[in-house]
CSV table of C-alpha atoms and ligand atoms in Angstrom, one decimal:
chain,number,residue,atom,x,y,z
A,30,UNK,CA,31.5,-11.6,-1.1
A,31,UNK,CA,29.8,-13.5,-3.9
A,32,UNK,CA,32.5,-13.5,-6.6
A,33,UNK,CA,30.1,-14.0,-9.5
A,34,UNK,CA,28.1,-11.0,-8.3
A,35,UNK,CA,31.2,-9.0,-8.1
A,36,UNK,CA,32.0,-9.8,-11.7
A,37,UNK,CA,28.4,-8.8,-12.9
A,38,UNK,CA,28.8,-5.6,-10.9
A,39,UNK,CA,32.1,-5.0,-12.9
A,40,UNK,CA,30.4,-5.5,-16.1
A,41,UNK,CA,27.5,-3.1,-15.2
A,42,UNK,CA,30.2,-0.3,-14.9
A,43,UNK,CA,32.7,-1.4,-17.4
A,44,UNK,CA,30.1,-2.4,-20.3
A,45,UNK,CA,32.7,-2.7,-23.1
A,46,UNK,CA,34.5,-5.4,-21.2
A,47,UNK,CA,31.8,-8.1,-21.3
A,48,UNK,CA,33.7,-10.3,-23.7
A,49,UNK,CA,36.9,-10.2,-21.6
A,50,UNK,CA,38.1,-12.6,-18.7
A,51,UNK,CA,37.9,-10.8,-15.4
A,52,UNK,CA,40.6,-11.3,-12.8
A,53,UNK,CA,39.8,-11.2,-9.1
A,54,UNK,CA,42.0,-9.9,-6.2
A,55,UNK,CA,41.6,-9.6,-2.5
A,56,UNK,CA,43.2,-7.8,0.4
A,57,UNK,CA,42.1,-8.1,4.0
A,58,UNK,CA,41.8,-5.7,6.7
A,59,UNK,CA,43.5,-6.4,10.1
A,60,UNK,CA,43.2,-6.2,13.8
A,61,UNK,CA,46.1,-5.9,16.1
A,62,UNK,CA,46.0,-8.2,19.1
A,63,UNK,CA,48.6,-6.3,21.0
A,64,UNK,CA,51.6,-4.0,20.5
A,65,UNK,CA,50.1,-0.6,19.8
A,66,UNK,CA,52.0,2.4,18.4
A,67,UNK,CA,55.3,0.6,18.6
A,68,UNK,CA,55.8,-0.5,15.1
A,69,UNK,CA,57.6,2.9,14.5
A,70,UNK,CA,59.6,2.4,17.8
A,71,UNK,CA,61.2,-0.8,16.8
A,72,UNK,CA,58.9,-3.0,19.0
A,73,UNK,CA,57.1,-6.2,18.5
A,74,UNK,CA,53.5,-6.3,17.2
A,75,UNK,CA,51.1,-9.0,17.0
A,76,UNK,CA,48.4,-8.3,14.3
A,77,UNK,CA,46.3,-10.7,12.3
A,78,UNK,CA,44.6,-10.3,9.0
A,79,UNK,CA,40.7,-10.6,9.1
A,80,UNK,CA,38.2,-12.0,6.7
A,81,UNK,CA,36.7,-8.6,6.0
A,82,UNK,CA,38.6,-7.0,3.1
A,83,UNK,CA,38.8,-5.2,-0.2
A,84,UNK,CA,38.0,-7.0,-3.5
A,85,UNK,CA,38.8,-6.0,-7.2
A,86,UNK,CA,37.6,-7.3,-10.3
A,87,UNK,CA,40.0,-6.4,-13.1
A,88,UNK,CA,40.6,-6.5,-16.8
A,89,UNK,CA,43.8,-5.4,-18.4
A,90,UNK,CA,43.6,-2.5,-20.9
A,91,UNK,CA,45.3,-1.8,-24.2
A,92,UNK,CA,46.9,1.4,-22.8
A,93,UNK,CA,48.6,2.3,-19.6
A,94,UNK,CA,45.6,4.1,-17.9
A,95,UNK,CA,44.2,2.9,-14.7
A,96,UNK,CA,40.4,3.2,-14.6
A,97,UNK,CA,38.6,2.7,-11.3
A,98,UNK,CA,35.3,2.5,-9.8
A,99,UNK,CA,34.7,1.8,-6.0
A,100,UNK,CA,31.3,1.0,-4.8
A,101,UNK,CA,32.3,2.3,-1.4
A,102,UNK,CA,32.8,5.8,-3.0
A,103,UNK,CA,30.0,5.5,-5.7
A,104,UNK,CA,29.4,9.4,-5.6
A,105,UNK,CA,32.8,9.8,-7.0
A,106,UNK,CA,32.0,7.7,-10.0
A,107,UNK,CA,34.7,6.4,-12.3
A,108,UNK,CA,38.1,7.7,-11.8
A,109,UNK,CA,41.0,7.7,-14.3
A,110,UNK,CA,44.7,7.9,-13.6
A,111,UNK,CA,47.5,8.4,-16.1
A,112,UNK,CA,50.8,7.2,-15.0
A,113,UNK,CA,52.0,10.6,-16.2
A,114,UNK,CA,49.7,12.5,-14.0
A,115,UNK,CA,49.4,11.2,-10.5
A,116,UNK,CA,48.5,14.6,-9.0
A,117,UNK,CA,46.1,14.5,-6.0
A,118,UNK,CA,42.5,15.6,-6.6
A,119,UNK,CA,40.5,16.9,-3.8
A,120,UNK,CA,37.2,15.8,-5.3
A,121,UNK,CA,38.4,12.3,-5.6
A,122,UNK,CA,39.8,11.6,-2.0
A,123,UNK,CA,40.1,7.9,-2.3
A,124,UNK,CA,42.2,7.8,-5.4
A,125,UNK,CA,45.2,9.1,-3.5
A,126,UNK,CA,45.8,5.6,-2.3
A,127,UNK,CA,45.8,4.3,-5.7
A,128,UNK,CA,47.9,7.1,-7.2
A,129,UNK,CA,50.3,7.0,-4.3
A,130,UNK,CA,51.0,3.2,-4.8
A,131,UNK,CA,51.5,3.7,-8.5
A,132,UNK,CA,53.9,6.7,-7.9
A,133,UNK,CA,55.9,4.8,-5.3
A,134,UNK,CA,56.2,1.7,-7.5
A,135,UNK,CA,57.5,3.9,-10.5
A,136,UNK,CA,60.0,5.7,-8.1
A,137,UNK,CA,61.2,2.3,-7.1
A,138,UNK,CA,62.0,1.6,-10.7
A,139,UNK,CA,59.0,-0.6,-11.7
A,140,UNK,CA,57.8,0.3,-15.3
A,141,UNK,CA,54.1,0.6,-15.6
A,142,UNK,CA,53.3,-0.9,-19.0
A,143,UNK,CA,50.0,-2.5,-18.3
A,144,UNK,CA,46.9,-0.3,-17.6
A,145,UNK,CA,43.7,-1.9,-16.1
A,146,UNK,CA,40.1,-1.3,-15.3
A,147,UNK,CA,39.1,-2.3,-11.7
A,148,UNK,CA,35.8,-2.6,-9.9
A,149,UNK,CA,36.5,-2.2,-6.1
A,150,UNK,CA,34.2,-3.4,-3.4
A,151,UNK,CA,35.2,-3.5,0.2
A,152,UNK,CA,33.4,-4.8,3.4
A,153,UNK,CA,35.7,-3.3,6.0
A,154,UNK,CA,33.8,-0.7,8.0
A,155,UNK,CA,35.6,2.6,6.9
A,156,UNK,CA,37.2,4.9,9.3
A,157,UNK,CA,37.0,2.1,11.9
A,158,UNK,CA,40.8,1.6,12.3
A,159,UNK,CA,40.7,-1.9,10.7
A,160,UNK,CA,43.0,-0.5,7.9
A,161,UNK,CA,40.7,-0.2,4.9
A,162,UNK,CA,43.3,2.2,3.5
A,163,UNK,CA,46.3,-0.1,3.8
A,164,UNK,CA,44.0,-2.8,2.4
A,165,UNK,CA,43.5,-0.8,-0.7
A,166,UNK,CA,47.1,0.0,-1.0
A,167,UNK,CA,48.2,-3.6,-0.8
A,168,UNK,CA,45.5,-4.5,-3.1
A,169,UNK,CA,46.6,-2.0,-5.7
A,170,UNK,CA,50.2,-3.2,-5.3
A,171,UNK,CA,49.3,-6.8,-5.8
A,172,UNK,CA,47.4,-5.9,-9.0
A,173,UNK,CA,50.2,-3.8,-10.4
A,174,UNK,CA,52.7,-6.6,-9.8
A,175,UNK,CA,50.4,-9.4,-11.3
A,176,UNK,CA,49.5,-7.6,-14.4
A,177,UNK,CA,53.0,-6.1,-15.1
A,178,UNK,CA,54.8,-9.3,-14.1
A,179,UNK,CA,56.8,-7.7,-11.3
A,180,UNK,CA,58.2,-10.4,-9.1
A,181,UNK,CA,57.9,-8.8,-5.8
A,182,UNK,CA,57.0,-10.6,-2.5
A,183,UNK,CA,54.5,-9.7,0.1
A,184,UNK,CA,57.1,-7.7,2.3
A,185,UNK,CA,58.1,-5.6,-0.6
A,186,UNK,CA,54.6,-4.8,-1.4
A,187,UNK,CA,53.8,-4.0,2.2
A,188,UNK,CA,56.9,-1.6,2.2
A,189,UNK,CA,55.8,0.1,-1.0
A,190,UNK,CA,52.3,0.5,0.5
A,191,UNK,CA,53.7,2.0,3.7
A,192,UNK,CA,55.8,4.4,1.6
A,193,UNK,CA,52.7,5.5,-0.4
A,194,UNK,CA,50.9,6.2,3.0
A,195,UNK,CA,53.9,8.2,4.3
A,196,UNK,CA,54.7,10.2,1.2
A,197,UNK,CA,51.5,10.5,-0.6
A,198,UNK,CA,48.8,10.3,2.0
A,199,UNK,CA,50.8,12.0,4.6
A,200,UNK,CA,50.4,9.7,7.6
A,201,UNK,CA,53.7,8.8,9.0
A,202,UNK,CA,52.6,5.2,9.8
A,203,UNK,CA,54.7,2.3,10.6
A,204,UNK,CA,54.8,-1.1,8.7
A,205,UNK,CA,52.3,-3.1,10.8
A,206,UNK,CA,49.1,-2.7,8.8
A,207,UNK,CA,50.4,-3.3,5.3
A,208,UNK,CA,52.6,-6.2,6.7
A,209,UNK,CA,49.7,-7.9,8.3
A,210,UNK,CA,47.5,-7.4,5.2
A,211,UNK,CA,50.1,-8.6,2.8
A,212,UNK,CA,51.5,-11.6,4.9
A,213,UNK,CA,48.5,-12.7,6.9
A,214,UNK,CA,47.5,-16.4,7.3
A,215,UNK,CA,44.3,-18.0,8.2
A,216,UNK,CA,43.9,-18.7,12.0
A,217,UNK,CA,47.6,-17.3,12.5
A,218,UNK,CA,48.7,-14.1,14.2
A,219,UNK,CA,52.0,-12.7,13.1
A,220,UNK,CA,54.7,-11.9,15.6
A,221,UNK,CA,56.6,-9.0,13.9
A,222,UNK,CA,59.7,-7.6,15.0
A,223,UNK,CA,59.5,-4.1,13.5
A,224,UNK,CA,63.2,-3.5,14.2
A,225,UNK,CA,64.4,-5.9,11.4
A,226,UNK,CA,61.0,-7.2,9.9
A,227,UNK,CA,61.8,-10.7,11.1
A,228,UNK,CA,58.5,-12.6,11.8
A,229,UNK,CA,56.9,-15.7,12.8
A,230,UNK,CA,53.3,-17.0,12.6
A,231,UNK,CA,51.6,-17.9,15.8
A,232,UNK,CA,48.6,-20.2,16.1
A,233,UNK,CA,45.8,-18.1,17.3
A,234,UNK,CA,43.9,-20.9,19.0
A,235,UNK,CA,41.6,-19.0,21.4
A,236,UNK,CA,39.7,-22.2,22.6
A,237,UNK,CA,36.1,-21.3,23.6
A,238,UNK,CA,36.8,-17.6,23.2
A,239,UNK,CA,36.2,-15.4,20.2
A,240,UNK,CA,37.4,-11.9,19.3
A,241,UNK,CA,34.7,-9.5,19.3
A,242,UNK,CA,35.4,-6.3,17.4
A,243,UNK,CA,33.5,-3.3,18.6
A,244,UNK,CA,33.2,-0.2,16.5
A,245,UNK,CA,32.7,2.9,18.5
A,246,UNK,CA,31.6,4.7,15.3
A,247,UNK,CA,33.4,7.8,16.5
A,248,UNK,CA,34.6,9.7,13.6
A,249,UNK,CA,38.4,9.7,13.7
A,250,UNK,CA,38.7,13.3,13.0
A,251,UNK,CA,42.3,14.9,13.4
A,252,UNK,CA,43.4,11.4,13.9
A,253,UNK,CA,46.1,11.6,11.2
A,254,UNK,CA,47.7,14.9,12.7
A,255,UNK,CA,47.5,13.4,16.2
A,256,UNK,CA,49.2,10.2,15.0
A,257,UNK,CA,52.0,12.2,13.5
A,258,UNK,CA,52.3,14.2,16.7
A,259,UNK,CA,52.7,11.1,18.7
A,260,UNK,CA,55.3,9.9,16.5
A,261,UNK,CA,57.3,13.1,16.7
A,262,UNK,CA,57.0,12.8,20.5
A,263,UNK,CA,58.6,9.4,20.5
A,264,UNK,CA,61.4,10.8,18.2
A,265,UNK,CA,62.0,13.7,20.5
A,266,UNK,CA,62.1,11.2,23.6
A,267,UNK,CA,64.5,8.9,21.7
A,268,UNK,CA,66.8,11.8,20.9
A,269,UNK,CA,67.1,12.6,24.6
A,270,UNK,CA,67.6,8.9,25.6
A,271,UNK,CA,70.2,8.6,23.1
A,272,UNK,CA,72.2,11.0,25.3
A,273,UNK,CA,72.3,8.3,28.0
A,274,UNK,CA,72.3,5.0,26.1
A,275,UNK,CA,73.5,3.6,22.8
A,276,UNK,CA,70.1,3.2,21.1
A,277,UNK,CA,68.4,3.2,17.7
A,278,UNK,CA,64.9,2.8,18.9
A,279,UNK,CA,62.9,3.2,22.0
A,280,UNK,CA,61.9,-0.4,22.3
A,281,UNK,CA,65.6,-1.4,22.6
A,282,UNK,CA,65.3,-0.5,26.2
A,283,UNK,CA,63.8,-2.9,28.8
A,284,UNK,CA,61.6,-1.4,31.4
A,285,UNK,CA,64.4,-1.7,34.1
A,286,UNK,CA,66.9,0.1,31.7
A,287,UNK,CA,64.3,2.8,31.1
A,288,UNK,CA,63.6,3.4,34.8
A,289,UNK,CA,67.4,4.0,35.2
A,290,UNK,CA,67.7,6.7,32.6
A,291,UNK,CA,64.2,8.2,32.3
A,292,UNK,CA,64.8,11.3,34.2
A,293,UNK,CA,66.2,12.9,31.1
A,294,UNK,CA,62.7,13.0,29.9
A,295,UNK,CA,61.7,16.1,31.9
A,296,UNK,CA,58.7,16.9,29.8
A,297,UNK,CA,55.9,14.8,31.1
A,298,UNK,CA,54.4,14.0,27.7
A,299,UNK,CA,57.8,12.7,26.4
A,300,UNK,CA,58.2,10.5,29.6
A,301,UNK,CA,54.6,9.1,29.2
A,302,UNK,CA,54.9,8.3,25.5
A,303,UNK,CA,58.3,6.5,26.0
A,304,UNK,CA,57.0,4.6,29.0
A,305,UNK,CA,54.1,3.3,26.9
A,306,UNK,CA,56.3,2.2,24.1
A,307,UNK,CA,58.7,0.3,26.3
A,308,UNK,CA,56.2,-1.2,28.7
A,309,UNK,CA,53.9,-2.2,25.5
A,310,UNK,CA,56.8,-4.0,24.0
A,311,UNK,CA,57.2,-6.2,27.1
A,312,UNK,CA,53.5,-6.8,27.3
A,313,UNK,CA,53.6,-8.1,23.6
A,314,UNK,CA,56.3,-10.6,24.4
A,315,UNK,CA,54.5,-11.8,27.6
A,316,UNK,CA,51.2,-12.1,25.5
A,317,UNK,CA,52.7,-14.2,22.8
A,318,UNK,CA,54.1,-16.5,25.6
A,319,UNK,CA,50.7,-16.6,27.3
A,320,UNK,CA,49.0,-17.5,24.0
A,321,UNK,CA,51.5,-20.2,23.4
A,322,UNK,CA,50.9,-21.6,26.9
A,323,UNK,CA,47.2,-21.5,26.2
A,324,UNK,CA,46.8,-19.1,29.2
A,325,UNK,CA,43.9,-16.9,28.0
A,326,UNK,CA,43.4,-15.4,31.4
A,327,UNK,CA,47.0,-14.0,31.3
A,328,UNK,CA,46.7,-13.0,27.7
A,329,UNK,CA,43.4,-11.2,28.4
A,330,UNK,CA,45.0,-9.4,31.4
A,331,UNK,CA,47.7,-8.1,29.1
A,332,UNK,CA,45.1,-6.8,26.7
A,333,UNK,CA,43.5,-4.8,29.6
A,334,UNK,CA,47.0,-3.4,30.6
A,335,UNK,CA,47.6,-2.4,27.1
A,336,UNK,CA,44.4,-0.3,27.0
A,337,UNK,CA,45.3,1.4,30.3
A,338,UNK,CA,48.7,2.4,29.0
A,339,UNK,CA,47.3,3.7,25.8
A,340,UNK,CA,44.7,5.7,27.7
A,341,UNK,CA,46.9,7.1,30.5
A,342,UNK,CA,50.4,7.2,29.0
A,343,UNK,CA,50.0,7.3,25.3
A,344,UNK,CA,46.6,9.2,25.4
A,345,UNK,CA,45.1,8.0,22.2
A,346,UNK,CA,41.9,6.4,23.4
A,347,UNK,CA,39.2,9.1,24.0
A,348,UNK,CA,35.9,8.9,25.8
A,349,UNK,CA,34.2,6.6,23.3
A,350,UNK,CA,36.9,3.8,23.3
A,351,UNK,CA,37.3,4.1,27.1
A,352,UNK,CA,33.5,3.7,27.5
A,353,UNK,CA,33.2,0.6,25.4
A,354,UNK,CA,36.3,-1.1,26.8
A,355,UNK,CA,35.2,-0.4,30.3
A,356,UNK,CA,31.6,-1.5,29.7
A,357,UNK,CA,33.0,-4.7,28.1
A,358,UNK,CA,35.2,-5.4,31.1
A,359,UNK,CA,32.2,-5.4,33.4
A,360,UNK,CA,30.5,-8.3,31.5
A,361,UNK,CA,30.8,-11.9,32.5
A,362,UNK,CA,32.8,-14.2,30.1
A,363,UNK,CA,35.2,-11.4,28.9
A,364,UNK,CA,39.0,-12.0,29.6
A,365,UNK,CA,40.2,-8.7,28.3
A,366,UNK,CA,39.6,-5.7,26.0
A,367,UNK,CA,41.6,-3.0,24.3
A,368,UNK,CA,41.4,-0.5,21.5
A,369,UNK,CA,43.0,-1.6,18.3
A,370,UNK,CA,44.9,0.3,15.6
A,371,UNK,CA,45.7,4.0,15.9
A,372,UNK,CA,43.0,4.8,18.4
A,373,UNK,CA,41.3,8.4,18.6
A,374,UNK,CA,38.0,6.4,17.9
A,375,UNK,CA,37.6,3.4,15.7
A,376,UNK,CA,37.5,-0.1,17.0
A,377,UNK,CA,38.2,-2.1,20.3
A,378,UNK,CA,38.6,-5.8,20.5
A,379,UNK,CA,37.6,-8.1,23.4
A,380,UNK,CA,38.3,-11.7,24.2
A,381,UNK,CA,34.8,-13.1,24.8
A,382,UNK,CA,33.6,-16.6,25.7
A,383,UNK,CA,31.6,-17.9,22.7
A,384,UNK,CA,28.5,-18.8,25.0
A,385,UNK,CA,28.4,-15.0,26.2
A,386,UNK,CA,28.8,-13.3,22.9
A,387,UNK,CA,25.2,-12.4,22.5
A,388,UNK,CA,24.8,-11.3,26.1
A,389,UNK,CA,28.0,-9.1,26.1
A,390,UNK,CA,27.0,-7.5,22.8
A,391,UNK,CA,23.5,-6.6,24.1
A,392,UNK,CA,24.8,-5.3,27.4
A,393,UNK,CA,27.4,-3.1,25.7
A,394,UNK,CA,25.3,-2.0,23.1
A,395,UNK,CA,22.8,-0.7,25.5
A,396,UNK,CA,25.3,0.9,27.9
A,397,UNK,CA,27.2,2.5,25.0
A,398,UNK,CA,24.2,4.3,23.4
A,399,UNK,CA,23.1,5.5,26.9
A,400,UNK,CA,26.5,7.0,27.7
A,401,UNK,CA,27.6,8.2,24.2
A,402,UNK,CA,24.4,8.9,22.5
A,403,UNK,CA,24.8,6.8,19.4
A,404,UNK,CA,25.2,3.1,18.6
A,405,UNK,CA,28.2,0.9,18.5
A,406,UNK,CA,28.6,-2.0,15.8
A,407,UNK,CA,29.8,-5.4,16.7
A,408,UNK,CA,31.5,-8.2,14.5
A,409,UNK,CA,33.0,-11.4,15.4
A,410,UNK,CA,36.4,-11.5,13.9
A,411,UNK,CA,37.7,-14.5,11.8
A,412,UNK,CA,41.3,-14.5,11.1
A,413,UNK,CA,41.9,-15.0,7.4
A,414,UNK,CA,44.6,-15.0,4.6
A,415,UNK,CA,46.6,-12.1,3.5
A,416,UNK,CA,46.3,-10.4,0.0
A,417,UNK,CA,46.0,-12.9,-2.9
A,418,UNK,CA,44.8,-13.4,-6.4
A,419,UNK,CA,41.5,-15.3,-6.2
A,420,UNK,CA,40.6,-18.4,-8.4
A,421,UNK,CA,38.5,-17.3,-11.2
A,422,UNK,CA,35.0,-18.9,-10.7
B,516,GLA,C1,47.9,2.7,12.5
B,516,GLA,C2,49.3,2.7,11.7
B,516,GLA,C3,50.2,1.5,12.2
B,516,GLA,C4,50.3,1.5,13.7
B,516,GLA,C5,49.0,1.6,14.4
B,516,GLA,C6,49.2,1.8,15.9
B,516,GLA,O1,47.1,1.5,12.3
B,516,GLA,O2,49.0,2.6,10.4
B,516,GLA,O3,51.4,1.6,11.6
B,516,GLA,O4,51.3,2.5,14.1
B,516,GLA,O5,48.3,2.8,14.0
B,516,GLA,O6,49.7,0.6,16.4
């Protein structure tokens, strides 16, 4: 994003502000390398922030109003929020992310003294499962904190963003997305223990390989309700397993322990959901070790296994993601591929040799359109920094 260009677009919308100094903020999107649907089961996840993200050009206001324009939702025009009126408006669907964050900050006791104008521009493909919504939440949290002088760290901002998503947007998501977005670091993935939020950065040195992001362009309709349904199934499985073991979260069980007690999960769907969570948690640990050992073949193999478990046991992939992953696996120079994020459409990632990137893209693009009837999009991921205030240029 050209930052001077962003500023001039801000002034085109907020014409009265031309004499003021504009402040710039950024929050990235994320990919998850492995550890899917276990951030709400106390598991390990391994996400990374990407260089695609959401930018804001901001000026403080004299009053406490928040006035926003997003070029990604240009049809909705300028939106105004009063901190005294944060009701959701159906004709302004994206404003719920902003209002939700403001409301959650206020509930947590932060006093909103400083209003602001913001021009928002994002280059994360929307609805692709790369967390454009969590990116906006963390961005708004960062702006509120900076302008009001709240001294909050990235983890607190991430938790407040997650709460906004849970309580105001209505998606019962875990902490992974907001955490990766707030805490990401260039060229590093984050090993996050979602049980206690302890974390460590891991060098993401993929040698001659690159992460290819493949967007199925499948609309993620009903994704939110199916997401909440999966989470409820995990809670039901946990409640039954608690009758056999002293447990707070599914991922506290090893695969061997699970095998000993799993017969209490008589309903097949509950058995399969728990099996995915527990096996996925073990795959994450192995994958982190494989990456540290520079064993990309083993790392890629774990990505493949993760996808199969999400397809067969967790049942969140769907025909489009399965098609794109299977087509990719057939290409030379690919060590592994899997869906990333919530699933039900959205994006997959693949570990592809840099010399084969163009050939893989071309073959998968062709096979995908023939099978699915519409095109996929491809991006090579670069792992970037988490949310931050940008230097004014
Ligand atoms: C979405 C949620 C995350 C996580 C993933 C699945 O991205 O926001 O909390 O549960 O799905 O791993």
